[in-house]
Amino acid sequence: WKAIEKLGSSDYDKWWKQVLAPKNDTLFVVGDIDLAETEKLVTEMWSKWRLDNPGEPLPGYKPMNTLPSRQIALVDDQDATQANIQVGCHLKPKEIETDAAKDVLSAMLSQDLFVAIRKRAGASYGVYAFDFALGDTSLMVVGGAIQNDKTVPGLRTILERMGELRAGKAEPAKLTQTKWSLAAATRTNNQSNAELLSRLVEMNAAKRPLSSLTSYPARLAAVTSSDIAAILEPCAGKEIITVTGPAKALRAGLDGLKIPVEDV
């Protein structure tokens, strides 16, 4: 609240110039269009955009020099029948050389947790992993809703599987299956205008050339368990865990994990 009270007009002006309409904006037009006619229309409509006040480039996010210690934030929701779990951590920066390996990591971890927590234990509708980048910072979040009586075993399963992958324990057959699954999905990706737009925005934000799309299959085929372990190197043992659920039912089990717990 103290930080909010300090906000003034200069802060909102800075937000406008750097976030809502920064100097390094990019306009995308995707569709079944005539390129020459579209370029003419775009130039007429947008050539004077922010001409008098060009704003400032949006600053990126720098990687942390010191990673946090593993910890749990417990948010008490007394009426919840399921606990919402999120496990977040830092990864090696997402670069062209590692993008396929990160896709394999997220897909394989999601599938492993689906089988262990939903299919075998029947404790959740699904626990999924996904990675994303903020400037030079690369993060992964693993999470989902797990019924209260199986929340702690489910969390233990998540942490143990992440630790196994960090140790290079990715079964060769499962690794190959995951790569084939991702390869098959590329046949149906980028067909709609929305998918094309999303892909272009993603590549522009990551400052990647279009040629990185055509070289993706080769990078995907070359992914090894060692590549996945290297990506997870900053993560294992440094996870920030959020558990939202009834503290009365969860606290004793969470304490048993021997991870510091903070009540929020």
PDB file of N, CA and C in Angstrom, residues 98-162:
ATOM      1  N   THR A  98      18.154 -23.407 -27.605  1.00  0.00           N
ATOM      2  CA  THR A  98      17.525 -24.188 -26.534  1.00  0.00           C
ATOM      3  C   THR A  98      16.006 -24.221 -26.612  1.00  0.00           C
ATOM      4  N   ASP A  99      15.404 -23.568 -27.615  1.00  0.00           N
ATOM      5  CA  ASP A  99      13.936 -23.470 -27.624  1.00  0.00           C
ATOM      6  C   ASP A  99      13.272 -24.838 -27.772  1.00  0.00           C
ATOM      7  N   ALA A 100      13.824 -25.700 -28.615  1.00  0.00           N
ATOM      8  CA  ALA A 100      13.231 -27.017 -28.805  1.00  0.00           C
ATOM      9  C   ALA A 100      13.351 -27.859 -27.538  1.00  0.00           C
ATOM     10  N   ALA A 101      14.483 -27.766 -26.871  1.00  0.00           N
ATOM     11  CA  ALA A 101      14.681 -28.519 -25.637  1.00  0.00           C
ATOM     12  C   ALA A 101      13.692 -28.071 -24.562  1.00  0.00           C
ATOM     13  N   LYS A 102      13.395 -26.792 -24.515  1.00  0.00           N
ATOM     14  CA  LYS A 102      12.423 -26.301 -23.528  1.00  0.00           C
ATOM     15  C   LYS A 102      11.020 -26.766 -23.870  1.00  0.00           C
ATOM     16  N   ASP A 103      10.712 -26.827 -25.145  1.00  0.00           N
ATOM     17  CA  ASP A 103       9.405 -27.361 -25.543  1.00  0.00           C
ATOM     18  C   ASP A 103       9.270 -28.824 -25.119  1.00  0.00           C
ATOM     19  N   VAL A 104      10.341 -29.580 -25.304  1.00  0.00           N
ATOM     20  CA  VAL A 104      10.333 -30.992 -24.911  1.00  0.00           C
ATOM     21  C   VAL A 104      10.191 -31.114 -23.395  1.00  0.00           C
ATOM     22  N   LEU A 105      10.911 -30.287 -22.663  1.00  0.00           N
ATOM     23  CA  LEU A 105      10.834 -30.306 -21.199  1.00  0.00           C
ATOM     24  C   LEU A 105       9.414 -30.067 -20.719  1.00  0.00           C
ATOM     25  N   SER A 106       8.766 -29.003 -21.205  1.00  0.00           N
ATOM     26  CA  SER A 106       7.408 -28.678 -20.764  1.00  0.00           C
ATOM     27  C   SER A 106       6.422 -29.775 -21.133  1.00  0.00           C
ATOM     28  N   ALA A 107       6.531 -30.287 -22.364  1.00  0.00           N
ATOM     29  CA  ALA A 107       5.602 -31.319 -22.824  1.00  0.00           C
ATOM     30  C   ALA A 107       5.787 -32.617 -22.051  1.00  0.00           C
ATOM     31  N   MET A 108       7.025 -33.026 -21.845  1.00  0.00           N
ATOM     32  CA  MET A 108       7.283 -34.290 -21.152  1.00  0.00           C
ATOM     33  C   MET A 108       6.901 -34.207 -19.687  1.00  0.00           C
ATOM     34  N   LEU A 109       7.211 -33.080 -19.034  1.00  0.00           N
ATOM     35  CA  LEU A 109       6.857 -32.917 -17.631  1.00  0.00           C
ATOM     36  C   LEU A 109       5.343 -32.892 -17.456  1.00  0.00           C
ATOM     37  N   SER A 110       4.639 -32.207 -18.355  1.00  0.00           N
ATOM     38  CA  SER A 110       3.175 -32.172 -18.287  1.00  0.00           C
ATOM     39  C   SER A 110       2.583 -33.565 -18.434  1.00  0.00           C
ATOM     40  N   GLN A 111       3.107 -34.351 -19.372  1.00  0.00           N
ATOM     41  CA  GLN A 111       2.605 -35.700 -19.593  1.00  0.00           C
ATOM     42  C   GLN A 111       2.901 -36.604 -18.399  1.00  0.00           C
ATOM     43  N   ASP A 112       4.100 -36.516 -17.848  1.00  0.00           N
ATOM     44  CA  ASP A 112       4.465 -37.332 -16.693  1.00  0.00           C
ATOM     45  C   ASP A 112       3.548 -37.043 -15.506  1.00  0.00           C
ATOM     46  N   LEU A 113       3.281 -35.764 -15.261  1.00  0.00           N
ATOM     47  CA  LEU A 113       2.455 -35.386 -14.116  1.00  0.00           C
ATOM     48  C   LEU A 113       0.991 -35.725 -14.358  1.00  0.00           C
ATOM     49  N   PHE A 114       0.551 -35.652 -15.619  1.00  0.00           N
ATOM     50  CA  PHE A 114      -0.817 -36.057 -15.953  1.00  0.00           C
ATOM     51  C   PHE A 114      -1.025 -37.529 -15.607  1.00  0.00           C
ATOM     52  N   VAL A 115      -0.067 -38.354 -15.987  1.00  0.00           N
ATOM     53  CA  VAL A 115      -0.175 -39.793 -15.720  1.00  0.00           C
ATOM     54  C   VAL A 115      -0.117 -40.072 -14.220  1.00  0.00           C
ATOM     55  N   ALA A 116       0.828 -39.443 -13.521  1.00  0.00           N
ATOM     56  CA  ALA A 116       1.036 -39.755 -12.111  1.00  0.00           C
ATOM     57  C   ALA A 116      -0.066 -39.204 -11.215  1.00  0.00           C
ATOM     58  N   ILE A 117      -0.484 -37.952 -11.458  1.00  0.00           N
ATOM     59  CA  ILE A 117      -1.398 -37.288 -10.520  1.00  0.00           C
ATOM     60  C   ILE A 117      -2.854 -37.446 -10.920  1.00  0.00           C
ATOM     61  N   ARG A 118      -3.148 -37.427 -12.210  1.00  0.00           N
ATOM     62  CA  ARG A 118      -4.544 -37.566 -12.627  1.00  0.00           C
ATOM     63  C   ARG A 118      -4.918 -39.010 -12.945  1.00  0.00           C
ATOM     64  N   LYS A 119      -4.143 -39.613 -13.846  1.00  0.00           N
ATOM     65  CA  LYS A 119      -4.536 -40.931 -14.344  1.00  0.00           C
ATOM     66  C   LYS A 119      -4.407 -42.015 -13.273  1.00  0.00           C
ATOM     67  N   ARG A 120      -3.302 -42.007 -12.532  1.00  0.00           N
ATOM     68  CA  ARG A 120      -3.078 -43.059 -11.537  1.00  0.00           C
ATOM     69  C   ARG A 120      -3.706 -42.732 -10.182  1.00  0.00           C
ATOM     70  N   ALA A 121      -3.533 -41.480  -9.711  1.00  0.00           N
ATOM     71  CA  ALA A 121      -4.028 -41.120  -8.378  1.00  0.00           C
ATOM     72  C   ALA A 121      -5.442 -40.556  -8.403  1.00  0.00           C
ATOM     73  N   GLY A 122      -5.899 -40.107  -9.574  1.00  0.00           N
ATOM     74  CA  GLY A 122      -7.229 -39.516  -9.670  1.00  0.00           C
ATOM     75  C   GLY A 122      -7.396 -38.303  -8.780  1.00  0.00           C
ATOM     76  N   ALA A 123      -6.315 -37.545  -8.595  1.00  0.00           N
ATOM     77  CA  ALA A 123      -6.317 -36.445  -7.633  1.00  0.00           C
ATOM     78  C   ALA A 123      -6.516 -35.078  -8.267  1.00  0.00           C
ATOM     79  N   SER A 124      -6.576 -35.009  -9.597  1.00  0.00           N
ATOM     80  CA  SER A 124      -6.615 -33.704 -10.256  1.00  0.00           C
ATOM     81  C   SER A 124      -7.174 -33.849 -11.665  1.00  0.00           C
ATOM     82  N   TYR A 125      -7.666 -32.748 -12.210  1.00  0.00           N
ATOM     83  CA  TYR A 125      -8.048 -32.740 -13.617  1.00  0.00           C
ATOM     84  C   TYR A 125      -6.835 -32.527 -14.506  1.00  0.00           C
ATOM     85  N   GLY A 126      -5.725 -32.177 -13.909  1.00  0.00           N
ATOM     86  CA  GLY A 126      -4.505 -32.010 -14.693  1.00  0.00           C
ATOM     87  C   GLY A 126      -3.531 -31.049 -14.043  1.00  0.00           C
ATOM     88  N   VAL A 127      -2.256 -31.376 -14.114  1.00  0.00           N
ATOM     89  CA  VAL A 127      -1.171 -30.505 -13.663  1.00  0.00           C
ATOM     90  C   VAL A 127      -0.251 -30.314 -14.859  1.00  0.00           C
ATOM     91  N   TYR A 128       0.017 -29.069 -15.197  1.00  0.00           N
ATOM     92  CA  TYR A 128       0.718 -28.791 -16.451  1.00  0.00           C
ATOM     93  C   TYR A 128       1.921 -27.883 -16.219  1.00  0.00           C
ATOM     94  N   ALA A 129       2.898 -28.009 -17.108  1.00  0.00           N
ATOM     95  CA  ALA A 129       4.113 -27.196 -17.060  1.00  0.00           C
ATOM     96  C   ALA A 129       4.205 -26.340 -18.312  1.00  0.00           C
ATOM     97  N   PHE A 130       4.636 -25.123 -18.152  1.00  0.00           N
ATOM     98  CA  PHE A 130       4.891 -24.273 -19.315  1.00  0.00           C
ATOM     99  C   PHE A 130       6.007 -23.301 -18.976  1.00  0.00           C
ATOM    100  N   ASP A 131       6.776 -22.940 -19.993  1.00  0.00           N
ATOM    101  CA  ASP A 131       7.879 -21.997 -19.805  1.00  0.00           C
ATOM    102  C   ASP A 131       7.603 -20.737 -20.606  1.00  0.00           C
ATOM    103  N   PHE A 132       8.161 -19.645 -20.143  1.00  0.00           N
ATOM    104  CA  PHE A 132       7.997 -18.374 -20.848  1.00  0.00           C
ATOM    105  C   PHE A 132       9.169 -17.474 -20.520  1.00  0.00           C
ATOM    106  N   ALA A 133       9.351 -16.449 -21.336  1.00  0.00           N
ATOM    107  CA  ALA A 133      10.489 -15.544 -21.171  1.00  0.00           C
ATOM    108  C   ALA A 133      10.015 -14.122 -20.962  1.00  0.00           C
ATOM    109  N   LEU A 134      10.727 -13.401 -20.109  1.00  0.00           N
ATOM    110  CA  LEU A 134      10.515 -11.973 -19.890  1.00  0.00           C
ATOM    111  C   LEU A 134      11.861 -11.288 -20.103  1.00  0.00           C
ATOM    112  N   GLY A 135      12.080 -10.784 -21.310  1.00  0.00           N
ATOM    113  CA  GLY A 135      13.376 -10.208 -21.614  1.00  0.00           C
ATOM    114  C   GLY A 135      14.453 -11.280 -21.540  1.00  0.00           C
ATOM    115  N   ASP A 136      15.466 -11.053 -20.708  1.00  0.00           N
ATOM    116  CA  ASP A 136      16.560 -12.010 -20.565  1.00  0.00           C
ATOM    117  C   ASP A 136      16.266 -13.047 -19.473  1.00  0.00           C
ATOM    118  N   THR A 137      15.107 -12.969 -18.856  1.00  0.00           N
ATOM    119  CA  THR A 137      14.740 -13.894 -17.787  1.00  0.00           C
ATOM    120  C   THR A 137      13.846 -14.992 -18.342  1.00  0.00           C
ATOM    121  N   SER A 138      14.184 -16.240 -18.038  1.00  0.00           N
ATOM    122  CA  SER A 138      13.404 -17.386 -18.496  1.00  0.00           C
ATOM    123  C   SER A 138      12.859 -18.121 -17.282  1.00  0.00           C
ATOM    124  N   LEU A 139      11.559 -18.389 -17.288  1.00  0.00           N
ATOM    125  CA  LEU A 139      10.891 -18.994 -16.138  1.00  0.00           C
ATOM    126  C   LEU A 139      10.081 -20.211 -16.554  1.00  0.00           C
ATOM    127  N   MET A 140       9.805 -21.074 -15.595  1.00  0.00           N
ATOM    128  CA  MET A 140       8.888 -22.185 -15.800  1.00  0.00           C
ATOM    129  C   MET A 140       7.921 -22.232 -14.637  1.00  0.00           C
ATOM    130  N   VAL A 141       6.655 -22.512 -14.937  1.00  0.00           N
ATOM    131  CA  VAL A 141       5.627 -22.658 -13.906  1.00  0.00           C
ATOM    132  C   VAL A 141       4.948 -24.006 -14.113  1.00  0.00           C
ATOM    133  N   VAL A 142       4.832 -24.758 -13.031  1.00  0.00           N
ATOM    134  CA  VAL A 142       4.144 -26.040 -13.044  1.00  0.00           C
ATOM    135  C   VAL A 142       3.002 -25.941 -12.042  1.00  0.00           C
ATOM    136  N   GLY A 143       1.776 -26.263 -12.461  1.00  0.00           N
ATOM    137  CA  GLY A 143       0.696 -26.114 -11.502  1.00  0.00           C
ATOM    138  C   GLY A 143      -0.622 -26.701 -11.936  1.00  0.00           C
ATOM    139  N   GLY A 144      -1.548 -26.684 -10.981  1.00  0.00           N
ATOM    140  CA  GLY A 144      -2.890 -27.190 -11.208  1.00  0.00           C
ATOM    141  C   GLY A 144      -3.607 -27.317  -9.876  1.00  0.00           C
ATOM    142  N   ALA A 145      -4.848 -27.781  -9.922  1.00  0.00           N
ATOM    143  CA  ALA A 145      -5.654 -27.983  -8.720  1.00  0.00           C
ATOM    144  C   ALA A 145      -5.630 -29.461  -8.342  1.00  0.00           C
ATOM    145  N   ILE A 146      -5.313 -29.745  -7.085  1.00  0.00           N
ATOM    146  CA  ILE A 146      -5.233 -31.115  -6.577  1.00  0.00           C
ATOM    147  C   ILE A 146      -6.104 -31.211  -5.330  1.00  0.00           C
ATOM    148  N   GLN A 147      -6.875 -32.290  -5.219  1.00  0.00           N
ATOM    149  CA  GLN A 147      -7.766 -32.416  -4.077  1.00  0.00           C
ATOM    150  C   GLN A 147      -6.952 -32.412  -2.781  1.00  0.00           C
ATOM    151  N   ASN A 148      -7.567 -31.879  -1.720  1.00  0.00           N
ATOM    152  CA  ASN A 148      -6.843 -31.564  -0.498  1.00  0.00           C
ATOM    153  C   ASN A 148      -6.058 -32.740   0.083  1.00  0.00           C
ATOM    154  N   ASP A 149      -6.680 -33.922   0.150  1.00  0.00           N
ATOM    155  CA  ASP A 149      -6.022 -35.043   0.819  1.00  0.00           C
ATOM    156  C   ASP A 149      -4.842 -35.602   0.033  1.00  0.00           C
ATOM    157  N   LYS A 150      -4.688 -35.167  -1.227  1.00  0.00           N
ATOM    158  CA  LYS A 150      -3.570 -35.638  -2.033  1.00  0.00           C
ATOM    159  C   LYS A 150      -2.675 -34.496  -2.502  1.00  0.00           C
ATOM    160  N   THR A 151      -2.857 -33.323  -1.893  1.00  0.00           N
ATOM    161  CA  THR A 151      -2.067 -32.155  -2.290  1.00  0.00           C
ATOM    162  C   THR A 151      -0.586 -32.342  -2.003  1.00  0.00           C
ATOM    163  N   VAL A 152      -0.252 -32.765  -0.810  1.00  0.00           N
ATOM    164  CA  VAL A 152       1.158 -32.904  -0.437  1.00  0.00           C
ATOM    165  C   VAL A 152       1.836 -34.009  -1.248  1.00  0.00           C
ATOM    166  N   PRO A 153       1.244 -35.204  -1.402  1.00  0.00           N
ATOM    167  CA  PRO A 153       1.872 -36.198  -2.283  1.00  0.00           C
ATOM    168  C   PRO A 153       2.009 -35.697  -3.718  1.00  0.00           C
ATOM    169  N   GLY A 154       1.011 -34.935  -4.177  1.00  0.00           N
ATOM    170  CA  GLY A 154       1.092 -34.394  -5.534  1.00  0.00           C
ATOM    171  C   GLY A 154       2.234 -33.415  -5.678  1.00  0.00           C
ATOM    172  N   LEU A 155       2.398 -32.545  -4.684  1.00  0.00           N
ATOM    173  CA  LEU A 155       3.506 -31.588  -4.713  1.00  0.00           C
ATOM    174  C   LEU A 155       4.840 -32.313  -4.656  1.00  0.00           C
ATOM    175  N   ARG A 156       4.918 -33.346  -3.847  1.00  0.00           N
ATOM    176  CA  ARG A 156       6.149 -34.123  -3.770  1.00  0.00           C
ATOM    177  C   ARG A 156       6.465 -34.767  -5.123  1.00  0.00           C
ATOM    178  N   THR A 157       5.435 -35.248  -5.809  1.00  0.00           N
ATOM    179  CA  THR A 157       5.631 -35.848  -7.134  1.00  0.00           C
ATOM    180  C   THR A 157       6.182 -34.823  -8.117  1.00  0.00           C
ATOM    181  N   ILE A 158       5.639 -33.611  -8.083  1.00  0.00           N
ATOM    182  CA  ILE A 158       6.117 -32.550  -8.981  1.00  0.00           C
ATOM    183  C   ILE A 158       7.594 -32.269  -8.746  1.00  0.00           C
ATOM    184  N   LEU A 159       7.969 -32.060  -7.494  1.00  0.00           N
ATOM    185  CA  LEU A 159       9.353 -31.714  -7.164  1.00  0.00           C
ATOM    186  C   LEU A 159      10.307 -32.861  -7.483  1.00  0.00           C
ATOM    187  N   GLU A 160       9.861 -34.097  -7.202  1.00  0.00           N
ATOM    188  CA  GLU A 160      10.730 -35.239  -7.474  1.00  0.00           C
ATOM    189  C   GLU A 160      10.961 -35.435  -8.970  1.00  0.00           C
ATOM    190  N   ARG A 161       9.900 -35.262  -9.764  1.00  0.00           N
ATOM    191  CA  ARG A 161      10.066 -35.440 -11.211  1.00  0.00           C
ATOM    192  C   ARG A 161      10.942 -34.339 -11.792  1.00  0.00           C
ATOM    193  N   MET A 162      10.796 -33.116 -11.313  1.00  0.00           N
ATOM    194  CA  MET A 162      11.669 -32.036 -11.769  1.00  0.00           C
ATOM    195  C   MET A 162      13.118 -32.340 -11.402  1.00  0.00           C
TER     196      MET A 162
END
